[in-house]
Coordinates of C-alpha atoms in Angstrom, one line a residue:
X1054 CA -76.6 24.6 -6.6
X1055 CA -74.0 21.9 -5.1
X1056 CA -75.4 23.1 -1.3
X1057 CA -79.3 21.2 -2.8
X1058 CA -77.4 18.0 -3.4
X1059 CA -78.9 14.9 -2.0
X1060 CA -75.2 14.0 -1.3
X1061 CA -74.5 17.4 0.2
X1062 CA -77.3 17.0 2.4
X1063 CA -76.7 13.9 4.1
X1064 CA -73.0 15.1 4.6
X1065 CA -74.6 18.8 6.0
X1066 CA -76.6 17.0 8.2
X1067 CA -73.8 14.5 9.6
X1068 CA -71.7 17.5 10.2
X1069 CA -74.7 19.2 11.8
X1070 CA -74.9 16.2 14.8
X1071 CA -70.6 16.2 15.4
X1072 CA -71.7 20.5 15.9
X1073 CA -69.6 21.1 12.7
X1074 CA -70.6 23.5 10.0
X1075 CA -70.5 22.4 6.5
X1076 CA -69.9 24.2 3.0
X1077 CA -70.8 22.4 -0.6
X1078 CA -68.3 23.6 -3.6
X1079 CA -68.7 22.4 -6.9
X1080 CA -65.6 21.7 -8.5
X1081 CA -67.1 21.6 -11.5
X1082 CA -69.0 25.5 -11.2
X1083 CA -65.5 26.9 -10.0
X1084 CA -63.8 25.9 -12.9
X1085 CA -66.2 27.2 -15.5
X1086 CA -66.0 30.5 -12.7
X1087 CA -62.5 30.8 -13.0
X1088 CA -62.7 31.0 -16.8
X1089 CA -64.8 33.8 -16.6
X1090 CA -64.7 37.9 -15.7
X1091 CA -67.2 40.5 -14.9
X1092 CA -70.3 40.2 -16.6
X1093 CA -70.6 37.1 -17.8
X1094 CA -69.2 35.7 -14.2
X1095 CA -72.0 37.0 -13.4
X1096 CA -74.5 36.5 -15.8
X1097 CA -73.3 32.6 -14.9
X1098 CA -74.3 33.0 -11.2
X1099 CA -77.4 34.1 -11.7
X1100 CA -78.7 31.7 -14.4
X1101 CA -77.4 28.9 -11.7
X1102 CA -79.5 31.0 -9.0
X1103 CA -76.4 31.5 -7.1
X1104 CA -75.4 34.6 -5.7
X1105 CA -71.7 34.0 -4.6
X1106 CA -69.1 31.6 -5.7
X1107 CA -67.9 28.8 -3.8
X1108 CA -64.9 30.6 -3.1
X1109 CA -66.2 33.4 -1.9
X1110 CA -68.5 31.2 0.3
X1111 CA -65.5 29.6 1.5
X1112 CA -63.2 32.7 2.1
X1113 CA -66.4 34.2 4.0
X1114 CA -66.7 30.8 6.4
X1115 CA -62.6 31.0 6.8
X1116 CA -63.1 34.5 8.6
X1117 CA -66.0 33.6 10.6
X1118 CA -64.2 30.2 11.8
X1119 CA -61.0 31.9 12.3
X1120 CA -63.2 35.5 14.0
X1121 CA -61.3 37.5 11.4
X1122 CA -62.5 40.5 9.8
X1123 CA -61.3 43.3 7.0
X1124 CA -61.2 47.0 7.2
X1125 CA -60.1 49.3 4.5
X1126 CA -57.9 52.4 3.5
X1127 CA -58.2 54.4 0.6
X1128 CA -56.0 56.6 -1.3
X1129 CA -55.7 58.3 -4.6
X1130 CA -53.9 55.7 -6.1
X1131 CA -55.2 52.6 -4.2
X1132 CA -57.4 51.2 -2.2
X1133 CA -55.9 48.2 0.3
X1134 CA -57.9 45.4 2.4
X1135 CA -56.3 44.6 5.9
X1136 CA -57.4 41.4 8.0
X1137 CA -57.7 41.8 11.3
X1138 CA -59.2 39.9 14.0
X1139 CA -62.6 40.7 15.4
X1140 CA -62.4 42.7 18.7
X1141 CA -59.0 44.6 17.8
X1142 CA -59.1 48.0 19.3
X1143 CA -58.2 51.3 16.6
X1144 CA -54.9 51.1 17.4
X1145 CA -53.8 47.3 17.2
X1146 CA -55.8 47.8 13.9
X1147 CA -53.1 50.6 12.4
X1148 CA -50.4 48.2 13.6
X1149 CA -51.5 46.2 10.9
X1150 CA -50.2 48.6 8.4
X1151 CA -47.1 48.8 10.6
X1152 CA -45.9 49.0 14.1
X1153 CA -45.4 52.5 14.0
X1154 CA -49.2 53.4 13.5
X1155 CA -50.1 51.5 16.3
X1156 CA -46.9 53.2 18.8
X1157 CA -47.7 56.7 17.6
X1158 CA -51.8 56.4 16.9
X1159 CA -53.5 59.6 18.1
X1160 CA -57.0 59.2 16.3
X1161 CA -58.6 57.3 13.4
X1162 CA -61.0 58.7 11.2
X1163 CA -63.9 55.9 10.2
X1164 CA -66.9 56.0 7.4
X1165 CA -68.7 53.0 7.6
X1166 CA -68.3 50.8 4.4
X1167 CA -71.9 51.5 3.5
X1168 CA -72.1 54.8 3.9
X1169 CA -68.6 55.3 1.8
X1170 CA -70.5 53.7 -1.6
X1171 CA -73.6 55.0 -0.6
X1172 CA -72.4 58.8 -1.4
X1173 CA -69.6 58.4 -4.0
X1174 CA -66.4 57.6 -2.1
X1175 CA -64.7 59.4 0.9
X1176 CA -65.6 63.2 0.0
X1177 CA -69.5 62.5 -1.0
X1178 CA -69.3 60.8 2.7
X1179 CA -67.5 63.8 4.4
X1180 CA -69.9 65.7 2.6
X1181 CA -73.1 63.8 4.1
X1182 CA -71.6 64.1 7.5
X1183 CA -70.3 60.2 8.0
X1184 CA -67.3 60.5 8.9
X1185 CA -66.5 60.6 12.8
X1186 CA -63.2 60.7 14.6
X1187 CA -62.2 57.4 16.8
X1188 CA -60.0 57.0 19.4
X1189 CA -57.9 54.8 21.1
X1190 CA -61.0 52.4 22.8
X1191 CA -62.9 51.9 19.5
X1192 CA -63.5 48.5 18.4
X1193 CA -63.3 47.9 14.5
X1194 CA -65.9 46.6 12.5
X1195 CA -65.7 44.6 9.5
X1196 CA -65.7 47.1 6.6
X1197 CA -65.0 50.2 8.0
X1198 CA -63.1 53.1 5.8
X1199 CA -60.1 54.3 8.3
X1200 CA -57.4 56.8 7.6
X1201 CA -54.9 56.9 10.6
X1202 CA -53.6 59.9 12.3
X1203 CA -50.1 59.1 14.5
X1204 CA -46.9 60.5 15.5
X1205 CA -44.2 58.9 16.0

């Protein structure tokens, strides 16, 4: 693990007194990642006793430094990641998709990320009563499910 480096440490802990985070990536472990896909990506992260890759780490520490964070909308054919920034209000968040959402935006309808896996997808959610209708004042949080109504 490149973050229980001697070398990391001392860096870690010079960052820590300037009140600067720090992140250790092995160049080395991303490389043998990037070569490899599902399983044995994984099988490779546990038998190093790491649970995400240094890119992941990183990408995770980019949206927390830059107080950005991702909701999602799912269709039949697709499901899409938006970024957004932490605090944005339902409808600033449709005018991510497009300006038009966010002119028109009468109501969004949210299932909590967990909640969405936890019972199969959107309909098992439904089903389990976890959907709820949101209006104009609701502030997003990071993963939620969100399907737009507007009218332009």
């Amino acid at each position: 693990n490149p973050e229980k480096s001697e070398l990391y440490l001392k860096l870690a802990e010079e960052a820590k007194k300037q009140g600067a985070n720090s992140l250790g990536i092995s160049a080395q472990i991303e490389g043998e990642l990037a070569q490899l896909e599902g399983e044995d990506k994984q099988m490779f992260l546990d038998d190093l006793g790491i649970t995400n890759s240094g890119l992941d780490r990183l990408t995770r520490a980019a949206f927390e430094l830059l107080n950005l964070a991702t909701y999602f909308t799912a269709g039949v054919k697709e499901v899409r990641a938006w970024t957004f920034s932490k605090g944005m209000t339902a409808p600033q968040c449709a005018g991510v998709i497009h300006t038009d959402f966010e002119r028109g935006f009468i109501k969004a309808e949210v299932i909590n990320y967990d909640d969405f896996v936890a019972h199969g997808g959107e309909q098992g959610a439904k089903t389990a009563g976890k959907n709820r209708l949101e209006g104009k004042d609701y502030i997003f949080k990071d993963g939620d499910m969100a399907n737009f109504k507007f009218n332009v």
